[in-house]
PDB file of N, CA and C in Angstrom:
ATOM      1  N   MET A   1      81.957 117.805 105.476  1.00 62.00           N
ATOM      2  CA  MET A   1      82.569 118.846 106.256  1.00 62.00           C
ATOM      3  C   MET A   1      81.487 119.463 107.144  1.00 62.00           C
ATOM      4  N   ASN A   2      81.760 119.628 108.428  1.00 61.00           N
ATOM      5  CA  ASN A   2      80.818 120.239 109.376  1.00 61.00           C
ATOM      6  C   ASN A   2      81.246 121.662 109.702  1.00 61.00           C
ATOM      7  N   ILE A   3      80.304 122.600 109.565  1.00 65.00           N
ATOM      8  CA  ILE A   3      80.545 124.005 109.899  1.00 65.00           C
ATOM      9  C   ILE A   3      79.323 124.517 110.637  1.00 65.00           C
ATOM     10  N   ASP A   4      79.500 124.982 111.877  1.00 71.00           N
ATOM     11  CA  ASP A   4      78.387 125.559 112.646  1.00 71.00           C
ATOM     12  C   ASP A   4      77.140 124.692 112.615  1.00 71.00           C
ATOM     13  N   ASN A   5      77.291 123.410 112.920  1.00 70.00           N
ATOM     14  CA  ASN A   5      76.172 122.479 112.969  1.00 70.00           C
ATOM     15  C   ASN A   5      75.542 122.239 111.596  1.00 70.00           C
ATOM     16  N   LYS A   6      76.286 122.499 110.547  1.00 73.00           N
ATOM     17  CA  LYS A   6      75.824 122.242 109.182  1.00 73.00           C
ATOM     18  C   LYS A   6      76.797 121.271 108.538  1.00 73.00           C
ATOM     19  N   THR A   7      76.291 120.394 107.710  1.00 74.00           N
ATOM     20  CA  THR A   7      77.130 119.441 107.007  1.00 74.00           C
ATOM     21  C   THR A   7      77.056 119.724 105.519  1.00 74.00           C
ATOM     22  N   MET A   8      78.208 119.844 104.903  1.00 76.00           N
ATOM     23  CA  MET A   8      78.267 120.032 103.455  1.00 76.00           C
ATOM     24  C   MET A   8      78.796 118.742 102.862  1.00 76.00           C
ATOM     25  N   THR A   9      78.086 118.211 101.876  1.00 78.00           N
ATOM     26  CA  THR A   9      78.446 116.934 101.276  1.00 78.00           C
ATOM     27  C   THR A   9      78.376 117.043  99.765  1.00 78.00           C
ATOM     28  N   ALA A  10      79.327 116.447  99.085  1.00 78.00           N
ATOM     29  CA  ALA A  10      79.305 116.377  97.626  1.00 78.00           C
ATOM     30  C   ALA A  10      78.847 114.978  97.222  1.00 78.00           C
ATOM     31  N   TYR A  11      77.942 114.914  96.271  1.00 79.00           N
ATOM     32  CA  TYR A  11      77.423 113.645  95.777  1.00 79.00           C
ATOM     33  C   TYR A  11      77.586 113.574  94.271  1.00 79.00           C
ATOM     34  N   GLN A  12      77.784 112.375  93.772  1.00 80.00           N
ATOM     35  CA  GLN A  12      77.609 112.137  92.351  1.00 80.00           C
ATOM     36  C   GLN A  12      76.112 112.231  92.082  1.00 80.00           C
ATOM     37  N   THR A  13      75.720 112.744  90.935  1.00 81.00           N
ATOM     38  CA  THR A  13      74.300 112.914  90.625  1.00 81.00           C
ATOM     39  C   THR A  13      73.541 111.601  90.766  1.00 81.00           C
ATOM     40  N   SER A  14      74.100 110.511  90.265  1.00 85.00           N
ATOM     41  CA  SER A  14      73.410 109.222  90.325  1.00 85.00           C
ATOM     42  C   SER A  14      73.157 108.789  91.772  1.00 85.00           C
ATOM     43  N   ASP A  15      74.099 109.069  92.671  1.00 87.00           N
ATOM     44  CA  ASP A  15      73.912 108.730  94.090  1.00 87.00           C
ATOM     45  C   ASP A  15      72.918 109.680  94.749  1.00 87.00           C
ATOM     46  N   PHE A  16      73.020 110.951  94.416  1.00 84.00           N
ATOM     47  CA  PHE A  16      72.134 111.961  95.001  1.00 84.00           C
ATOM     48  C   PHE A  16      70.666 111.671  94.687  1.00 84.00           C
ATOM     49  N   LEU A  17      70.395 111.284  93.459  1.00 87.00           N
ATOM     50  CA  LEU A  17      69.010 111.040  93.046  1.00 87.00           C
ATOM     51  C   LEU A  17      68.401 109.804  93.701  1.00 87.00           C
ATOM     52  N   LYS A  18      69.226 108.974  94.345  1.00 91.00           N
ATOM     53  CA  LYS A  18      68.727 107.798  95.063  1.00 91.00           C
ATOM     54  C   LYS A  18      68.341 108.126  96.507  1.00 91.00           C
ATOM     55  N   LEU A  19      68.677 109.324  96.978  1.00 90.00           N
ATOM     56  CA  LEU A  19      68.362 109.694  98.361  1.00 90.00           C
ATOM     57  C   LEU A  19      66.851 109.856  98.540  1.00 90.00           C
ATOM     58  N   PRO A  20      66.324 109.483  99.712  1.00 93.00           N
ATOM     59  CA  PRO A  20      64.879 109.620  99.975  1.00 93.00           C
ATOM     60  C   PRO A  20      64.527 111.068 100.367  1.00 93.00           C
ATOM     61  N   ILE A  21      64.475 111.940  99.379  1.00 92.00           N
ATOM     62  CA  ILE A  21      64.246 113.368  99.615  1.00 92.00           C
ATOM     63  C   ILE A  21      62.756 113.679  99.497  1.00 92.00           C
ATOM     64  N   THR A  22      62.242 114.421 100.474  1.00 90.00           N
ATOM     65  CA  THR A  22      60.847 114.835 100.496  1.00 90.00           C
ATOM     66  C   THR A  22      60.764 116.336 100.262  1.00 90.00           C
ATOM     67  N   LYS A  23      59.852 116.763  99.410  1.00 86.00           N
ATOM     68  CA  LYS A  23      59.606 118.185  99.213  1.00 86.00           C
ATOM     69  C   LYS A  23      58.460 118.588 100.132  1.00 86.00           C
ATOM     70  N   PRO A  24      58.695 119.518 101.069  1.00 86.00           N
ATOM     71  CA  PRO A  24      57.620 119.925 101.977  1.00 86.00           C
ATOM     72  C   PRO A  24      56.428 120.497 101.210  1.00 86.00           C
ATOM     73  N   SER A  25      55.246 120.287 101.739  1.00 82.00           N
ATOM     74  CA  SER A  25      54.027 120.755 101.070  1.00 82.00           C
ATOM     75  C   SER A  25      53.941 122.280 100.987  1.00 82.00           C
ATOM     76  N   ILE A  26      54.746 122.993 101.780  1.00 83.00           N
ATOM     77  CA  ILE A  26      54.697 124.449 101.752  1.00 83.00           C
ATOM     78  C   ILE A  26      55.512 125.047 100.608  1.00 83.00           C
ATOM     79  N   GLN A  27      56.245 124.197  99.870  1.00 81.00           N
ATOM     80  CA  GLN A  27      57.009 124.693  98.730  1.00 81.00           C
ATOM     81  C   GLN A  27      56.059 125.174  97.635  1.00 81.00           C
ATOM     82  N   ARG A  28      56.510 126.181  96.908  1.00 83.00           N
ATOM     83  CA  ARG A  28      55.698 126.645  95.783  1.00 83.00           C
ATOM     84  C   ARG A  28      55.681 125.585  94.695  1.00 83.00           C
ATOM     85  N   LEU A  29      54.766 125.744  93.752  1.00 88.00           N
ATOM     86  CA  LEU A  29      54.657 124.802  92.645  1.00 88.00           C
ATOM     87  C   LEU A  29      55.884 124.898  91.747  1.00 88.00           C
ATOM     88  N   VAL A  30      56.251 123.780  91.143  1.00 91.00           N
ATOM     89  CA  VAL A  30      57.363 123.772  90.205  1.00 91.00           C
ATOM     90  C   VAL A  30      56.903 124.425  88.902  1.00 91.00           C
ATOM     91  N   ILE A  31      57.694 125.380  88.435  1.00 94.00           N
ATOM     92  CA  ILE A  31      57.407 126.058  87.166  1.00 94.00           C
ATOM     93  C   ILE A  31      58.271 125.379  86.105  1.00 94.00           C
ATOM     94  N   LEU A  32      57.628 124.649  85.202  1.00 96.00           N
ATOM     95  CA  LEU A  32      58.364 123.839  84.241  1.00 96.00           C
ATOM     96  C   LEU A  32      59.224 124.677  83.298  1.00 96.00           C
ATOM     97  N   ASP A  33      58.815 125.912  82.983  1.00 97.00           N
ATOM     98  CA  ASP A  33      59.645 126.780  82.144  1.00 97.00           C
ATOM     99  C   ASP A  33      60.964 127.111  82.839  1.00 97.00           C
ATOM    100  N   LYS A  34      60.908 127.299  84.148  1.00 94.00           N
ATOM    101  CA  LYS A  34      62.122 127.577  84.916  1.00 94.00           C
ATOM    102  C   LYS A  34      63.037 126.350  84.912  1.00 94.00           C
ATOM    103  N   VAL A  35      62.455 125.174  85.054  1.00 95.00           N
ATOM    104  CA  VAL A  35      63.229 123.933  85.001  1.00 95.00           C
ATOM    105  C   VAL A  35      63.899 123.806  83.632  1.00 95.00           C
ATOM    106  N   ALA A  36      63.149 124.083  82.564  1.00 97.00           N
ATOM    107  CA  ALA A  36      63.700 124.000  81.204  1.00 97.00           C
ATOM    108  C   ALA A  36      64.856 124.979  81.022  1.00 97.00           C
ATOM    109  N   ASP A  37      64.745 126.186  81.584  1.00 95.00           N
ATOM    110  CA  ASP A  37      65.832 127.169  81.513  1.00 95.00           C
ATOM    111  C   ASP A  37      67.087 126.643  82.209  1.00 95.00           C
ATOM    112  N   ILE A  38      66.912 126.013  83.363  1.00 93.00           N
ATOM    113  CA  ILE A  38      68.050 125.463  84.102  1.00 93.00           C
ATOM    114  C   ILE A  38      68.708 124.336  83.310  1.00 93.00           C
ATOM    115  N   VAL A  39      67.904 123.466  82.734  1.00 95.00           N
ATOM    116  CA  VAL A  39      68.438 122.366  81.923  1.00 95.00           C
ATOM    117  C   VAL A  39      69.229 122.924  80.741  1.00 95.00           C
ATOM    118  N   GLU A  40      68.673 123.911  80.061  1.00 96.00           N
ATOM    119  CA  GLU A  40      69.354 124.517  78.910  1.00 96.00           C
ATOM    120  C   GLU A  40      70.689 125.145  79.337  1.00 96.00           C
ATOM    121  N   TYR A  41      70.683 125.888  80.458  1.00 94.00           N
ATOM    122  CA  TYR A  41      71.911 126.484  80.967  1.00 94.00           C
ATOM    123  C   TYR A  41      72.951 125.409  81.260  1.00 94.00           C
ATOM    124  N   GLN A  42      72.528 124.332  81.940  1.00 94.00           N
ATOM    125  CA  GLN A  42      73.460 123.269  82.314  1.00 94.00           C
ATOM    126  C   GLN A  42      74.052 122.583  81.082  1.00 94.00           C
ATOM    127  N   LEU A  43      73.223 122.331  80.085  1.00 96.00           N
ATOM    128  CA  LEU A  43      73.721 121.689  78.866  1.00 96.00           C
ATOM    129  C   LEU A  43      74.718 122.594  78.141  1.00 96.00           C
ATOM    130  N   ASP A  44      74.412 123.891  78.057  1.00 97.00           N
ATOM    131  CA  ASP A  44      75.339 124.843  77.434  1.00 97.00           C
ATOM    132  C   ASP A  44      76.645 124.925  78.220  1.00 97.00           C
ATOM    133  N   PHE A  45      76.533 124.979  79.552  1.00 96.00           N
ATOM    134  CA  PHE A  45      77.724 125.045  80.405  1.00 96.00           C
ATOM    135  C   PHE A  45      78.589 123.808  80.193  1.00 96.00           C
ATOM    136  N   ARG A  46      77.952 122.653  80.118  1.00 95.00           N
ATOM    137  CA  ARG A  46      78.709 121.402  79.941  1.00 95.00           C
ATOM    138  C   ARG A  46      79.414 121.362  78.589  1.00 95.00           C
ATOM    139  N   LYS A  47      78.746 121.860  77.548  1.00 97.00           N
ATOM    140  CA  LYS A  47      79.377 121.902  76.222  1.00 97.00           C
ATOM    141  C   LYS A  47      80.641 122.752  76.251  1.00 97.00           C
ATOM    142  N   LYS A  48      80.597 123.869  76.972  1.00 97.00           N
ATOM    143  CA  LYS A  48      81.727 124.800  77.017  1.00 97.00           C
ATOM    144  C   LYS A  48      82.822 124.349  77.981  1.00 97.00           C
ATOM    145  N   ASN A  49      82.446 123.682  79.079  1.00 96.00           N
ATOM    146  CA  ASN A  49      83.400 123.402  80.153  1.00 96.00           C
ATOM    147  C   ASN A  49      83.662 121.923  80.423  1.00 96.00           C
ATOM    148  N   GLY A  50      82.844 121.045  79.861  1.00 95.00           N
ATOM    149  CA  GLY A  50      83.056 119.617  80.049  1.00 95.00           C
ATOM    150  C   GLY A  50      82.455 119.040  81.316  1.00 95.00           C
ATOM    151  N   PHE A  51      81.721 119.861  82.080  1.00 90.00           N
ATOM    152  CA  PHE A  51      81.063 119.376  83.301  1.00 90.00           C
ATOM    153  C   PHE A  51      79.867 120.284  83.601  1.00 90.00           C
ATOM    154  N   PHE A  52      78.965 119.782  84.461  1.00 88.00           N
ATOM    155  CA  PHE A  52      77.799 120.567  84.861  1.00 88.00           C
ATOM    156  C   PHE A  52      78.154 121.504  86.004  1.00 88.00           C
ATOM    157  N   ASN A  53      77.293 122.476  86.286  1.00 86.00           N
ATOM    158  CA  ASN A  53      77.570 123.498  87.289  1.00 86.00           C
ATOM    159  C   ASN A  53      76.465 123.530  88.346  1.00 86.00           C
ATOM    160  N   PHE A  54      76.310 122.447  89.103  1.00 77.00           N
ATOM    161  CA  PHE A  54      75.292 122.381  90.155  1.00 77.00           C
ATOM    162  C   PHE A  54      75.897 122.584  91.547  1.00 77.00           C
ATOM    163  N   ASN A  55      77.110 123.088  91.636  1.00 69.00           N
ATOM    164  CA  ASN A  55      77.810 123.217  92.919  1.00 69.00           C
ATOM    165  C   ASN A  55      77.024 124.014  93.950  1.00 69.00           C
ATOM    166  N   GLY A  56      76.834 123.409  95.123  1.00 61.00           N
ATOM    167  CA  GLY A  56      76.239 124.102  96.261  1.00 61.00           C
ATOM    168  C   GLY A  56      74.869 124.676  96.025  1.00 61.00           C
ATOM    169  N   SER A  57      74.086 124.025  95.196  1.00 71.00           N
ATOM    170  CA  SER A  57      72.851 124.681  94.781  1.00 71.00           C
ATOM    171  C   SER A  57      71.579 124.116  95.390  1.00 71.00           C
ATOM    172  N   LEU A  58      71.664 123.134  96.263  1.00 82.00           N
ATOM    173  CA  LEU A  58      70.473 122.572  96.888  1.00 82.00           C
ATOM    174  C   LEU A  58      70.598 122.636  98.403  1.00 82.00           C
ATOM    175  N   ASN A  59      69.500 122.945  99.067  1.00 85.00           N
ATOM    176  CA  ASN A  59      69.496 123.084 100.522  1.00 85.00           C
ATOM    177  C   ASN A  59      68.578 122.008 101.097  1.00 85.00           C
ATOM    178  N   LEU A  60      69.176 121.050 101.791  1.00 86.00           N
ATOM    179  CA  LEU A  60      68.429 119.947 102.400  1.00 86.00           C
ATOM    180  C   LEU A  60      68.565 120.022 103.909  1.00 86.00           C
ATOM    181  N   HIS A  61      67.501 119.669 104.618  1.00 87.00           N
ATOM    182  CA  HIS A  61      67.532 119.604 106.079  1.00 87.00           C
ATOM    183  C   HIS A  61      67.008 118.245 106.507  1.00 87.00           C
ATOM    184  N   ILE A  62      67.625 117.722 107.558  1.00 88.00           N
ATOM    185  CA  ILE A  62      67.199 116.434 108.098  1.00 88.00           C
ATOM    186  C   ILE A  62      66.495 116.677 109.425  1.00 88.00           C
ATOM    187  N   LEU A  63      65.281 116.145 109.529  1.00 88.00           N
ATOM    188  CA  LEU A  63      64.474 116.275 110.736  1.00 88.00           C
ATOM    189  C   LEU A  63      63.783 114.940 110.972  1.00 88.00           C
ATOM    190  N   ASP A  64      63.923 114.402 112.157  1.00 90.00           N
ATOM    191  CA  ASP A  64      63.314 113.111 112.495  1.00 90.00           C
ATOM    192  C   ASP A  64      63.667 112.035 111.464  1.00 90.00           C
ATOM    193  N   ASP A  65      64.932 111.995 111.089  1.00 88.00           N
ATOM    194  CA  ASP A  65      65.461 111.009 110.136  1.00 88.00           C
ATOM    195  C   ASP A  65      64.848 111.111 108.741  1.00 88.00           C
ATOM    196  N   LYS A  66      64.234 112.244 108.411  1.00 91.00           N
ATOM    197  CA  LYS A  66      63.708 112.484 107.060  1.00 91.00           C
ATOM    198  C   LYS A  66      64.483 113.635 106.449  1.00 91.00           C
ATOM    199  N   MET A  67      64.745 113.543 105.143  1.00 90.00           N
ATOM    200  CA  MET A  67      65.499 114.563 104.428  1.00 90.00           C
ATOM    201  C   MET A  67      64.517 115.418 103.614  1.00 90.00           C
ATOM    202  N   PHE A  68      64.531 116.730 103.881  1.00 92.00           N
ATOM    203  CA  PHE A  68      63.607 117.657 103.228  1.00 92.00           C
ATOM    204  C   PHE A  68      64.356 118.611 102.317  1.00 92.00           C
ATOM    205  N   LEU A  69      63.817 118.816 101.129  1.00 90.00           N
ATOM    206  CA  LEU A  69      64.346 119.788 100.179  1.00 90.00           C
ATOM    207  C   LEU A  69      63.758 121.150 100.541  1.00 90.00           C
ATOM    208  N   ILE A  70      64.603 122.052 101.053  1.00 88.00           N
ATOM    209  CA  ILE A  70      64.143 123.353 101.521  1.00 88.00           C
ATOM    210  C   ILE A  70      64.284 124.407 100.426  1.00 88.00           C
ATOM    211  N   ASP A  71      65.365 124.353  99.681  1.00 88.00           N
ATOM    212  CA  ASP A  71      65.605 125.310  98.604  1.00 88.00           C
ATOM    213  C   ASP A  71      66.271 124.588  97.459  1.00 88.00           C
ATOM    214  N   GLY A  72      65.815 124.869  96.260  1.00 88.00           N
ATOM    215  CA  GLY A  72      66.429 124.269  95.073  1.00 88.00           C
ATOM    216  C   GLY A  72      65.546 123.283  94.351  1.00 88.00           C
ATOM    217  N   GLN A  73      64.226 123.387  94.544  1.00 89.00           N
ATOM    218  CA  GLN A  73      63.341 122.396  93.934  1.00 89.00           C
ATOM    219  C   GLN A  73      63.402 122.425  92.403  1.00 89.00           C
ATOM    220  N   HIS A  74      63.598 123.604  91.805  1.00 91.00           N
ATOM    221  CA  HIS A  74      63.691 123.669  90.340  1.00 91.00           C
ATOM    222  C   HIS A  74      65.000 123.050  89.862  1.00 91.00           C
ATOM    223  N   ARG A  75      66.090 123.289  90.581  1.00 90.00           N
ATOM    224  CA  ARG A  75      67.373 122.677  90.227  1.00 90.00           C
ATOM    225  C   ARG A  75      67.307 121.165  90.441  1.00 90.00           C
ATOM    226  N   PHE A  76      66.630 120.728  91.498  1.00 89.00           N
ATOM    227  CA  PHE A  76      66.478 119.296  91.755  1.00 89.00           C
ATOM    228  C   PHE A  76      65.694 118.630  90.619  1.00 89.00           C
ATOM    229  N   LYS A  77      64.621 119.257  90.204  1.00 91.00           N
ATOM    230  CA  LYS A  77      63.819 118.720  89.100  1.00 91.00           C
ATOM    231  C   LYS A  77      64.644 118.686  87.815  1.00 91.00           C
ATOM    232  N   ALA A  78      65.503 119.697  87.609  1.00 91.00           N
ATOM    233  CA  ALA A  78      66.341 119.740  86.423  1.00 91.00           C
ATOM    234  C   ALA A  78      67.340 118.576  86.395  1.00 91.00           C
ATOM    235  N   LEU A  79      67.776 118.148  87.588  1.00 89.00           N
ATOM    236  CA  LEU A  79      68.691 116.994  87.644  1.00 89.00           C
ATOM    237  C   LEU A  79      68.013 115.752  87.072  1.00 89.00           C
TER     238      LEU A  79
END
């Protein structure tokens, strides 16, 4: 779906993880405790609801045919 020059796309996790995504060097370091918290939340959510809750949680931009992870590096690592 295109909105104001933005594209929103839903992916299956297995397909999403195959994308050639680059994390810009200006991103902060990944905090593994934060990643562990996200994983724990997702596992608990799945036990209660039967599915994970990663909806709309990653921000990617394409520039010069490269895909960059702008926001959501901890959620991406949790995947």
